[in-house]
Short mmCIF file of C-alpha atoms in Angstrom, two decimals:
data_model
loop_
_atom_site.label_atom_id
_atom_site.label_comp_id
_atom_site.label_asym_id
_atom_site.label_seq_id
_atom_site.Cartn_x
_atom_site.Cartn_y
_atom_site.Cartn_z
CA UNK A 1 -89.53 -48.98 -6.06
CA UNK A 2 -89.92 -45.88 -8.21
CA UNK A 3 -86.83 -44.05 -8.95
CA UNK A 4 -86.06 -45.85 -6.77
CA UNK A 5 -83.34 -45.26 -3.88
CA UNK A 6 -80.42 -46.49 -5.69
CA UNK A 7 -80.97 -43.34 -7.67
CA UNK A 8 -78.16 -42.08 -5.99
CA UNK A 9 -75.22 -44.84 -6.63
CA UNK A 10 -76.26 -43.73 -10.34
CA UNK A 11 -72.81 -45.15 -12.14
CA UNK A 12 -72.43 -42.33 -14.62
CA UNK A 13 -71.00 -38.79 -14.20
CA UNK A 14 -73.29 -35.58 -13.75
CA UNK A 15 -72.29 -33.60 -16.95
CA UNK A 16 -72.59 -29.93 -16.53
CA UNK A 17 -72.25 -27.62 -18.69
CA UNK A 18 -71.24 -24.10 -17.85
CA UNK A 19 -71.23 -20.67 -20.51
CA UNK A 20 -69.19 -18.70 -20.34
CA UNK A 21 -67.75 -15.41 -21.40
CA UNK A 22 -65.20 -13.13 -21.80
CA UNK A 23 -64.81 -9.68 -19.30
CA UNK A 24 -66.38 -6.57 -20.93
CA UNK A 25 -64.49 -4.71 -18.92
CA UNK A 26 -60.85 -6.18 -19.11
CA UNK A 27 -61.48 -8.00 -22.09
CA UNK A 28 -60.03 -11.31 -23.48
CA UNK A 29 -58.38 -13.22 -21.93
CA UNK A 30 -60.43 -12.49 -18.60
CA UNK A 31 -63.69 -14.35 -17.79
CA UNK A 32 -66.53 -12.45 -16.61
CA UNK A 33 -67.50 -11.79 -13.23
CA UNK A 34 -70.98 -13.74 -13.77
CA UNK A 35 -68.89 -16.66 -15.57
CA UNK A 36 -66.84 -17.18 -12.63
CA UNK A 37 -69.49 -16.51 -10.11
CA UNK A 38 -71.42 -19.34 -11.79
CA UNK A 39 -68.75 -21.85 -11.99
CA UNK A 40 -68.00 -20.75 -8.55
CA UNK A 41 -71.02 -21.86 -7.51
CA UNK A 42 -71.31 -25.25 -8.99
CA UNK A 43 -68.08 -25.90 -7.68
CA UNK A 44 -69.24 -24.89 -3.69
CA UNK A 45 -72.68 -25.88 -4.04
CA UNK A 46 -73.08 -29.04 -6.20
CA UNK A 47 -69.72 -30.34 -6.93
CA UNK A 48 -68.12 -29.78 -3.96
CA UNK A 49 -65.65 -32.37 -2.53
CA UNK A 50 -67.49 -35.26 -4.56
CA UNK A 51 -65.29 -34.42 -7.90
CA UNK A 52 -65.77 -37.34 -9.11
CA UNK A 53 -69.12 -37.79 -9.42
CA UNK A 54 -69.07 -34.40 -12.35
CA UNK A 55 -67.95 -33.36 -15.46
CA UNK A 56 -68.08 -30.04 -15.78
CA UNK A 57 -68.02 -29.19 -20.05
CA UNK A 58 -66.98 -25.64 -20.52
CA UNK A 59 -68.73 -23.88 -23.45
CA UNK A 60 -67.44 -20.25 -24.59
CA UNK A 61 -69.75 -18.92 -27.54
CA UNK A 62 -67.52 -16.43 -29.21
CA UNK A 63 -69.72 -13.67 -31.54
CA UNK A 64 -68.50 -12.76 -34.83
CA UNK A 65 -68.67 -9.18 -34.95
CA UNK A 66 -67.66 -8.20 -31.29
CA UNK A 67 -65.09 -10.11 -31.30
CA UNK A 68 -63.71 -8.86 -34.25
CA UNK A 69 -64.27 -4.99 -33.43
CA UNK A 70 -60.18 -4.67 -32.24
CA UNK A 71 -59.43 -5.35 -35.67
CA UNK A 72 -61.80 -2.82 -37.16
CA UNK A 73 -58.73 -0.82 -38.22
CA UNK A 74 -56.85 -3.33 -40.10
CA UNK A 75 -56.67 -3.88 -44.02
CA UNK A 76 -58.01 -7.25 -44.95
CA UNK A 77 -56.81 -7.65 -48.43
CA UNK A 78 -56.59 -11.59 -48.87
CA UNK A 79 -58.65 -14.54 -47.42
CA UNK A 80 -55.52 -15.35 -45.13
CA UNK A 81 -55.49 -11.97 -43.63
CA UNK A 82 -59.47 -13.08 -42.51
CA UNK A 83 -58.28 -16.15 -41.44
CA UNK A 84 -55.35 -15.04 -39.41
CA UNK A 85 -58.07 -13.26 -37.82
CA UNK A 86 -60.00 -16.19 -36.51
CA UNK A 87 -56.88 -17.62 -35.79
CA UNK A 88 -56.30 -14.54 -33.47
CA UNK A 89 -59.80 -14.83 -32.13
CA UNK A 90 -59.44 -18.39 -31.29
CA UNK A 91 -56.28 -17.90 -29.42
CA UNK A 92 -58.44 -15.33 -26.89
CA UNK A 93 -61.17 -17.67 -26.49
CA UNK A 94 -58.43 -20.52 -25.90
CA UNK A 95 -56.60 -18.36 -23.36
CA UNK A 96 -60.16 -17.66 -21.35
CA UNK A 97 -61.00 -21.63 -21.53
CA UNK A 98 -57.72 -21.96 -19.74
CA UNK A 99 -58.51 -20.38 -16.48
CA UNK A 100 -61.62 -22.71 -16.05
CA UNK A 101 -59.93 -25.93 -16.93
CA UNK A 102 -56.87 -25.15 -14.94
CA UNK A 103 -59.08 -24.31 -11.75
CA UNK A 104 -60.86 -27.81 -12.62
CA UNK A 105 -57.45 -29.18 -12.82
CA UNK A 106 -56.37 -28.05 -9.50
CA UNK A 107 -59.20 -29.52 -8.37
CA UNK A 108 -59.54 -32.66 -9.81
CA UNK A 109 -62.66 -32.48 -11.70
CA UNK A 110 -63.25 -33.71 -15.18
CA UNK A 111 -63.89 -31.43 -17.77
CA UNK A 112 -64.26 -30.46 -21.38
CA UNK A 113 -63.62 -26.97 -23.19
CA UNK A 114 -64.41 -25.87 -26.26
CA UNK A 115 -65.62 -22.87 -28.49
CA UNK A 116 -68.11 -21.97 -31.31
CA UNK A 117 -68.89 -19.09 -33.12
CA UNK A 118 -72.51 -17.12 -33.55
CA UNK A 119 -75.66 -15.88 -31.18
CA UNK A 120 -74.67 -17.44 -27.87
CA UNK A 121 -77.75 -17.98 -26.71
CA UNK A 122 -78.49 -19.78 -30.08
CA UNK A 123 -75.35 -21.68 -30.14
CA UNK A 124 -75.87 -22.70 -26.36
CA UNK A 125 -79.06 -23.98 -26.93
CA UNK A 126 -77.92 -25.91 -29.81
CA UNK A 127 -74.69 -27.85 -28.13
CA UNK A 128 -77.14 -28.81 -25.43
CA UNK A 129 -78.93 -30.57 -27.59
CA UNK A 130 -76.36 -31.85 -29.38
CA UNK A 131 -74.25 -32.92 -25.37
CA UNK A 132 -77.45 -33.33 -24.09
CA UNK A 133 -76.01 -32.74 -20.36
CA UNK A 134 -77.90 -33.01 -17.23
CA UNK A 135 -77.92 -29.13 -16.33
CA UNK A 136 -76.71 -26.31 -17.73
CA UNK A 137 -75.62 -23.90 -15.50
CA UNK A 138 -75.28 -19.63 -16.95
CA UNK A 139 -74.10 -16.62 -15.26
CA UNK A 140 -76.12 -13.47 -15.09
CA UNK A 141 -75.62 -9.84 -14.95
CA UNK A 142 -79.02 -9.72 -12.38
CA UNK A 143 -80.01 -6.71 -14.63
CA UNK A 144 -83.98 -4.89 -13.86
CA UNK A 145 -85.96 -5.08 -16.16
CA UNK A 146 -85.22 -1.65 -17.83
CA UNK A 147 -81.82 -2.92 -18.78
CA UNK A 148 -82.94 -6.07 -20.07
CA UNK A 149 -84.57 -4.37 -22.67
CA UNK A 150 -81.79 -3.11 -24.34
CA UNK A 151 -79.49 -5.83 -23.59
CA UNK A 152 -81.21 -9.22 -23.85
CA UNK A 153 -80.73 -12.07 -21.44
CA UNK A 154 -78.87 -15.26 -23.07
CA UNK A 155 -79.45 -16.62 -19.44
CA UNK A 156 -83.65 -15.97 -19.76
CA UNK A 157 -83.29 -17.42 -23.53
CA UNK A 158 -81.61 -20.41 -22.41
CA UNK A 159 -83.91 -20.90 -19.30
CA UNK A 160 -86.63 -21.44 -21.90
CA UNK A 161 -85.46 -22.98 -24.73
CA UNK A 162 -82.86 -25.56 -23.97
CA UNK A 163 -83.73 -28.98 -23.58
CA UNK A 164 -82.13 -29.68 -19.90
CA UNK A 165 -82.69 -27.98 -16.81
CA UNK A 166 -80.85 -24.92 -16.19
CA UNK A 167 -79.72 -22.73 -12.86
CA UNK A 168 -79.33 -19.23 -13.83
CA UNK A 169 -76.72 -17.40 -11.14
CA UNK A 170 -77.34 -13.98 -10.78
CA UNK A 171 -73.90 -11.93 -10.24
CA UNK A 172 -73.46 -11.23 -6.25
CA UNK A 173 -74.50 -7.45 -5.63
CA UNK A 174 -71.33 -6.89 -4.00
CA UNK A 175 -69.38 -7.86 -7.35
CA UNK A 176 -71.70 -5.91 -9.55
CA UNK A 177 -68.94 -2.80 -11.52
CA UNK A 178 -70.10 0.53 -11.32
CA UNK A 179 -71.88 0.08 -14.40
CA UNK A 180 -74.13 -2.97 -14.55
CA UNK A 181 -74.47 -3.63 -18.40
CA UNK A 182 -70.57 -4.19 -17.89
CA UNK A 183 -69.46 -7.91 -16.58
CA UNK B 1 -56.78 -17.08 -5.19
CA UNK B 2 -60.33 -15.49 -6.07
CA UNK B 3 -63.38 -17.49 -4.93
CA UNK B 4 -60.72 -20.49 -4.27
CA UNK B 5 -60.89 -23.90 -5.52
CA UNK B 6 -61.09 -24.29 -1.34
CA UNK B 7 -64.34 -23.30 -1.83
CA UNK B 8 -65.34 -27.00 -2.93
CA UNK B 9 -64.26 -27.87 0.38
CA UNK B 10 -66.63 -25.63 2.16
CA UNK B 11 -67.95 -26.98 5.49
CA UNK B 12 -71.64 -26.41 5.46
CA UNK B 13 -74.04 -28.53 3.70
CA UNK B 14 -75.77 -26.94 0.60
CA UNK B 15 -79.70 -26.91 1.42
CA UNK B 16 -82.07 -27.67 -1.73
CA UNK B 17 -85.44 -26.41 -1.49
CA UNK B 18 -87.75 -28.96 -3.20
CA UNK B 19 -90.95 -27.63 -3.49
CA UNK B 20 -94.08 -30.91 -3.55
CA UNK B 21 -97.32 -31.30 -4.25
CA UNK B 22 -100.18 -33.97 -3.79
CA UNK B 23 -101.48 -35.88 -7.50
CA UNK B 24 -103.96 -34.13 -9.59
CA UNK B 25 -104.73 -37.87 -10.27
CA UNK B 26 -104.60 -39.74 -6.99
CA UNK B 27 -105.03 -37.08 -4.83
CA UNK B 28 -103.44 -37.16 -1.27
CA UNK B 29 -100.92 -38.62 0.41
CA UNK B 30 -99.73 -39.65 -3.50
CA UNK B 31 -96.94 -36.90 -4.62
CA UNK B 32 -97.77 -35.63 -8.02
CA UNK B 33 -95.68 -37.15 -10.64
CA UNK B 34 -93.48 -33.86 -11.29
CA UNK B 35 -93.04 -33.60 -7.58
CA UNK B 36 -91.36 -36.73 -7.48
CA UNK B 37 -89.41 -36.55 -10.79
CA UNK B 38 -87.89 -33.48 -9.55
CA UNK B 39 -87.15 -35.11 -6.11
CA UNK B 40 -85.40 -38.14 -8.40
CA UNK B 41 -83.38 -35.97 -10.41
CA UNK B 42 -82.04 -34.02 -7.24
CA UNK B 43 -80.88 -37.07 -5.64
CA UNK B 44 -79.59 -38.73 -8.97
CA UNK B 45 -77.67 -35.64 -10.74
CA UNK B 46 -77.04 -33.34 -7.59
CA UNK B 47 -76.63 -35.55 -4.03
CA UNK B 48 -75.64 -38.49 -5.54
CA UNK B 49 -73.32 -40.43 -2.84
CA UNK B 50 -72.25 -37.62 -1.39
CA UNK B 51 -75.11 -37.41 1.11
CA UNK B 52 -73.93 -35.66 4.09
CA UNK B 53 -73.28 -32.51 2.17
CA UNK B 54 -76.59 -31.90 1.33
CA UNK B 55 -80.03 -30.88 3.36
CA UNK B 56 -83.29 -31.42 0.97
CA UNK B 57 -86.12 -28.65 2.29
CA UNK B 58 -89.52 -30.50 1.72
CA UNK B 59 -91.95 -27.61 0.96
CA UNK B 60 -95.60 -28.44 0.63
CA UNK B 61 -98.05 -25.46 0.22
CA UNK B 62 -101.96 -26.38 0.32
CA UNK B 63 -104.17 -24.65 -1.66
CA UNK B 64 -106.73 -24.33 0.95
CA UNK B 65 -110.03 -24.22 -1.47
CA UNK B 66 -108.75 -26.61 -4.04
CA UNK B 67 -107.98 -29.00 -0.46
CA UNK B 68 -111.59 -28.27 1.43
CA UNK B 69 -112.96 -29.19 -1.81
CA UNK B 70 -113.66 -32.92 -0.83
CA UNK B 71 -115.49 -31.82 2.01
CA UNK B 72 -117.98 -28.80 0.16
CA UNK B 73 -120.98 -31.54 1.09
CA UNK B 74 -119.98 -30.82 4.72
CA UNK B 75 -122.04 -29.07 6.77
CA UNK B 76 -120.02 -26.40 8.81
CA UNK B 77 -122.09 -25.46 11.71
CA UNK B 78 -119.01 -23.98 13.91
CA UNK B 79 -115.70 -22.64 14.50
CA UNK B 80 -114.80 -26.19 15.59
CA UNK B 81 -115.83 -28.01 12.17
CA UNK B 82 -113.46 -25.69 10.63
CA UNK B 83 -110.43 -26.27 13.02
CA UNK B 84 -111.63 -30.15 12.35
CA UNK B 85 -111.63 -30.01 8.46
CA UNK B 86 -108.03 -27.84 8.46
CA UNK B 87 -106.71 -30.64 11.10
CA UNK B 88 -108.05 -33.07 8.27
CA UNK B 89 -106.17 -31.34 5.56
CA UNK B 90 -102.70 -31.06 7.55
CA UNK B 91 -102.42 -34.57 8.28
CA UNK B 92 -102.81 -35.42 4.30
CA UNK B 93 -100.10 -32.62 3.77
CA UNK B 94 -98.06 -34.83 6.26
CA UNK B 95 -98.76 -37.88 4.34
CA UNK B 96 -97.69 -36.58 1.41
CA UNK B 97 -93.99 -35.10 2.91
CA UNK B 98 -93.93 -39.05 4.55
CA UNK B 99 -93.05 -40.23 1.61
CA UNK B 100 -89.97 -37.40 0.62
CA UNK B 101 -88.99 -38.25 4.00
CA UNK B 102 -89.00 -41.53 4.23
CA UNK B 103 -87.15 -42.07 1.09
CA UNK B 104 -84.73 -39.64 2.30
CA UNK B 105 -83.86 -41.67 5.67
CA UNK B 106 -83.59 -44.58 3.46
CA UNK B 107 -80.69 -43.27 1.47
CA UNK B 108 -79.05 -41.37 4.43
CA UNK B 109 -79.68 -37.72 3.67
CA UNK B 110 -80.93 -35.41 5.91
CA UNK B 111 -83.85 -33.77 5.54
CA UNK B 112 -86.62 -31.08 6.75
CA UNK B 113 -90.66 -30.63 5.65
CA UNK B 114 -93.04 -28.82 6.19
CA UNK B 115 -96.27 -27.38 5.28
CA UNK B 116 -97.86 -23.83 4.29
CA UNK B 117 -101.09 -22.74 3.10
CA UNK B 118 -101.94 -20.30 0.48
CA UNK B 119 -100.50 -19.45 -3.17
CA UNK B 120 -98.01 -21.83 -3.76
CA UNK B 121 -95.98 -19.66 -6.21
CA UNK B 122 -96.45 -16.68 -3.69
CA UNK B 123 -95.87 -18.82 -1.02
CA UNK B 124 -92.63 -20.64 -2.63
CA UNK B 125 -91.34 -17.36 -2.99
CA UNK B 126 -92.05 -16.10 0.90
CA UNK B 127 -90.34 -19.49 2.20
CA UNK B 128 -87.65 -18.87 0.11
CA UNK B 129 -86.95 -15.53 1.35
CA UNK B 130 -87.41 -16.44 5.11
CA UNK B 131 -85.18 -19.92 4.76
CA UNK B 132 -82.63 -18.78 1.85
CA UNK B 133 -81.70 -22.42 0.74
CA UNK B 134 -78.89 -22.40 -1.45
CA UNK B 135 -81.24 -23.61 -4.33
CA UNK B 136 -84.82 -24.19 -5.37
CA UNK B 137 -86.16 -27.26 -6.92
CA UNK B 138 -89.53 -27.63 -8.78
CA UNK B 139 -91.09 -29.66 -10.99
CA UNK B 140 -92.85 -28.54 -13.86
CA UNK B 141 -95.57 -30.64 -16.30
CA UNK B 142 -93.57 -29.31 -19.00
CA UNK B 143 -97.36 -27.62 -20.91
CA UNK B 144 -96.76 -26.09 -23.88
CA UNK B 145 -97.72 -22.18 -24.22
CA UNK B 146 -101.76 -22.66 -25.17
CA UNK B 147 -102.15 -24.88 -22.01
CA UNK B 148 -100.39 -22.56 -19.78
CA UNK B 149 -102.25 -19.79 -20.85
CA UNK B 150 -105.01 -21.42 -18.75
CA UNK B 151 -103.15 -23.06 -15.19
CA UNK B 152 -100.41 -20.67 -14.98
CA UNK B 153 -97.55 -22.48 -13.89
CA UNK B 154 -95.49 -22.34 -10.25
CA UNK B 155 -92.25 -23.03 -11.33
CA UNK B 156 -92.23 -20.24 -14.54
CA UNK B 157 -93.03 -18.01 -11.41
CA UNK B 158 -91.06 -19.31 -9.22
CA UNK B 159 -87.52 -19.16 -11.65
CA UNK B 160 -88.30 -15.57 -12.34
CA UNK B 161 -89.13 -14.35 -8.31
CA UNK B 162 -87.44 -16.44 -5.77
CA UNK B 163 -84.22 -15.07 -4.60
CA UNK B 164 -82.36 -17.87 -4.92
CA UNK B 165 -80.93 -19.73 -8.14
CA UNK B 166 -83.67 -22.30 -9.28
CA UNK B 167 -83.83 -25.53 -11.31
CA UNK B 168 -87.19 -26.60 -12.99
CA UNK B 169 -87.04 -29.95 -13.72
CA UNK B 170 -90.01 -30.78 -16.79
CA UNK B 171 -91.92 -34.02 -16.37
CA UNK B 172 -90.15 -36.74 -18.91
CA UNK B 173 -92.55 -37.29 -21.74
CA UNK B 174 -93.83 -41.10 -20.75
CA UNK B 175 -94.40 -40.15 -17.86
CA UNK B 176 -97.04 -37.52 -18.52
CA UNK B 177 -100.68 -39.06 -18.26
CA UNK B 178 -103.44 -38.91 -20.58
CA UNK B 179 -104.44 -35.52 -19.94
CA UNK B 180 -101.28 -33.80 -19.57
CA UNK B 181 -103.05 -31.24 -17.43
CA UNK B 182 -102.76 -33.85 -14.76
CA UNK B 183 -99.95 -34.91 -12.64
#
């Protein structure tokens, strides 16, 4: 038989990973409204109640200079002062991995966490290849294509360039802020 | 509690569009290879035991002058050896969804197919709209940018129009025949 229909008693876990991001509106330590809507979704529509059949790995991409613009007023006179800094910046991308993994905890599903630093769509499409999971799963603003030009997609980026299949999940209309650049 | 982690409990089953076509190779009722890879991968990463939470949508669109073209030595002298030749073409369009469906009663999940003519990237996209699955599957021969240029592909199409989230799953590399065109 090809593929054959034991396919589906396949031993090993489905390993998702899921990007996500901080809030631009409320900031760390708040996840996005297209980060949650996509793990959301995974959770309702592909985990659902067989939890332990997926591990769901948690990726947050943190970027340098954004992340560093609250500090923009402070005096960096010694290397420590610049690594109290990441220190900080760690701590908020800690705090928003916590909200996923706790919601996975409640649940019961397996999962993983963790954060780098750089382009996130770079970065993404770089731990894919490096966790090589079966799907990785991004959140999207839903933006035209007016928008898009000023903003760049890391969802369309990702839908073309990693090396697994992806599921982009375009933010719910209703949940969409008054501005839709913000998330 | 937004979105809930009750939502992983939610009642009804998640519906998976899985759009198939016939082999460029074998011709009908064969599947194409991509066609069935993507079918494998939905039952082995996404249904997995958990069968009665899922519905898999079988859509099969015909390309109706790439399908007459076995019978161009024909001769069509009425009305009648027209409704005769599309009769012809539905029942290898059922042959082909036999097999998705068969396999699928094998391993217990339910299942729907059925067949349209036309565009099948316009045609994806129209189904989608009128059925709203929770999630599109295709499969994609995975052509690199020069041989795109010249078959255009359904799925690239598909992931940027349908209004639902979609998954393109590539063809694994030894799998792809000889001419990679082919499927």
């Amino acid at each position: 038989m090809e593929g054959g229909a034991g396919a589906v008693e396949s031993g090993e876990r489905t390993r998702i990973m899921v990007g996500v991001n901080e809030s631009t509106i409320k900031g760390y330590p708040h996840a996005s409204i297209s980060s949650k809507g996509a793990f959301d979704w995974t959770l309702s529509k592909i985990v659902r109640s067989n939890t332990s059949s997926f591990t769901l790995l948690f990726l947050h991409v943190q970027v340098p200079d954004q992340d560093g613009f609250d500090d923009m007023d402070s005096i960096y006179a010694s290397p420590d002062d610049f690594k109290k800094l990441n220190h900080k910046n760690k701590i908020k991308g800690l705090h928003l991995l916590e909200y996923f993994v706790n919601r996975c905890h409640e649940i019961g599903v397996p999962c993983e966490a963790w954060i780098k630093r750089g382009d996130p769509k770079e970065v993404i499409c770089h731990e894919v290849n490096r966790v090589q999971p079966d799907l990785l799963v991004v959140g999207s603003r839903g933006l035209g294509p007016f928008q898009r030009v000023f903003v760049g997609t890391v969802s369309e980026f990702c839908a073309k360039h990693a090396e697994c299949p992806v599921i982009t999940i375009k933010r719910k209309v209703d949940e969409a802020p008054q501005d839709p650049i913000d998330d």
